[in-house]
CSV table of C-alpha atoms in Angstrom, one decimal:
chain,number,residue,atom,x,y,z
A,1093,MET,CA,101.2,151.7,154.9
A,1094,THR,CA,102.6,149.1,152.3
A,1095,ILE,CA,99.7,147.3,150.0
A,1096,THR,CA,100.3,144.7,148.2
A,1097,HIS,CA,98.5,142.9,145.5
A,1098,GLU,CA,98.4,139.6,144.1
A,1099,HIS,CA,96.7,138.2,141.4
A,1100,SER,CA,96.9,134.8,139.8
A,1101,GLY,CA,93.6,133.8,137.1
A,1102,SER,CA,90.4,134.3,138.3
A,1103,LYS,CA,91.2,135.5,142.3
A,1104,GLY,CA,93.3,137.5,144.1
A,1105,ARG,CA,94.0,139.8,146.7
A,1106,TYR,CA,95.0,142.9,148.2
A,1107,VAL,CA,97.6,142.2,151.0
A,1108,TYR,CA,99.3,144.3,154.2
A,1109,ARG,CA,102.2,143.1,156.0
A,1110,ALA,CA,103.6,143.8,159.3
A,1111,GLY,CA,106.2,141.4,160.7
A,1112,ALA,CA,104.1,138.0,160.8
A,1113,GLN,CA,100.9,139.2,160.9
A,1114,GLU,CA,98.9,139.6,157.5
A,1115,ALA,CA,96.1,141.4,156.5
A,1116,GLU,CA,94.2,140.4,153.3
A,1117,MET,CA,90.6,141.3,150.8
A,1118,THR,CA,90.1,139.0,148.5
A,1119,TYR,CA,88.2,138.6,145.3
A,1120,SER,CA,87.1,136.8,142.7
A,1121,GLN,CA,86.8,138.3,138.8
A,1122,ALA,CA,83.7,137.6,137.6
A,1123,SER,CA,84.7,139.2,134.5
A,1124,GLU,CA,86.8,141.1,132.6
A,1125,THR,CA,84.7,144.4,134.0
A,1126,LEU,CA,84.2,143.3,137.3
A,1127,TRP,CA,85.0,141.4,140.9
A,1128,ILE,CA,83.3,140.4,143.7
A,1129,ILE,CA,84.8,141.1,147.2
A,1130,ASP,CA,84.5,137.9,148.7
A,1131,HIS,CA,86.2,138.2,151.6
A,1132,THR,CA,87.8,140.7,154.1
A,1133,GLU,CA,90.6,139.3,157.3
A,1134,VAL,CA,92.3,141.2,159.7
A,1135,PRO,CA,94.0,140.2,162.7
A,1136,ASP,CA,93.6,141.8,166.1
A,1137,ALA,CA,97.2,143.1,166.0
A,1138,PHE,CA,95.6,145.4,163.1
A,1139,ARG,CA,92.9,146.5,164.7
A,1140,GLY,CA,91.4,150.3,165.0
A,1141,GLN,CA,94.2,150.9,162.6
A,1142,GLY,CA,92.6,151.5,159.2
A,1143,VAL,CA,93.8,148.6,158.2
A,1144,GLY,CA,90.4,146.9,157.0
A,1145,VAL,CA,89.3,149.9,155.2
A,1146,LYS,CA,92.2,150.6,153.0
A,1147,LEU,CA,92.2,147.1,151.7
A,1148,VAL,CA,89.6,147.7,150.0
A,1149,GLU,CA,90.1,151.1,149.0
A,1150,ALA,CA,93.1,150.0,147.8
A,1151,ALA,CA,90.7,147.7,144.9
A,1152,VAL,CA,88.7,150.7,144.7
A,1153,ILE,CA,91.4,152.9,142.9
A,1154,ALA,CA,92.5,150.3,141.1
A,1155,ALA,CA,89.1,149.6,139.5
A,1156,ARG,CA,88.9,153.5,138.7
A,1157,ALA,CA,92.2,153.1,137.1
A,1158,GLU,CA,90.9,149.5,135.2
A,1159,GLY,CA,87.2,150.3,134.7
A,1160,ARG,CA,85.9,148.3,136.7
A,1161,LYS,CA,83.3,147.6,139.4
A,1162,LEU,CA,83.4,145.6,142.3
A,1163,LEU,CA,80.1,143.7,144.2
A,1164,PRO,CA,81.3,143.8,147.9
A,1165,LEU,CA,79.6,140.3,148.9
A,1166,CYS,CA,81.9,140.3,152.4
A,1167,PRO,CA,79.4,142.3,155.2
A,1168,PHE,CA,82.7,144.3,155.8
A,1169,ALA,CA,83.4,145.8,152.1
A,1170,ALA,CA,79.7,146.6,152.0
A,1171,ALA,CA,80.3,148.5,155.3
A,1172,GLN,CA,82.5,150.6,153.8
A,1173,PHE,CA,81.4,151.4,150.7
A,1174,ARG,CA,77.5,152.1,152.6
A,1175,ARG,CA,80.3,154.7,154.7
A,1176,HIS,CA,82.4,155.9,151.5
A,1177,PRO,CA,79.4,157.3,148.9
A,1178,ASP,CA,83.1,158.7,147.3
A,1179,TRP,CA,83.4,154.5,146.4
A,1180,ALA,CA,79.6,154.6,144.2
A,1181,ASP,CA,81.3,155.5,140.7
A,1182,VAL,CA,82.9,151.9,141.5
A,1183,LEU,CA,80.2,149.7,142.9
A,1184,ASN,CA,78.1,147.9,140.9
A,1185,ARG,CA,74.5,147.3,141.5
């Protein structure tokens, strides 16, 4: 599963594409060290395949590598942080 990262100004997103379908997790950069995850959208064609989790996980991996924290305001992303206590190191509390 290939996930790409797009970032412009204070906004960014992680995207998974297959054919004409696209899933995304968007964020706002609140500061140099904080991203706010504000939305995750996965089309029905991708449901049940773990695409949403992989999108959030991509942000977690990047946050670790870049010394950032994540604030998951998106209900889906927040639920994933509760399910993955091993991501607590990048969770902004």
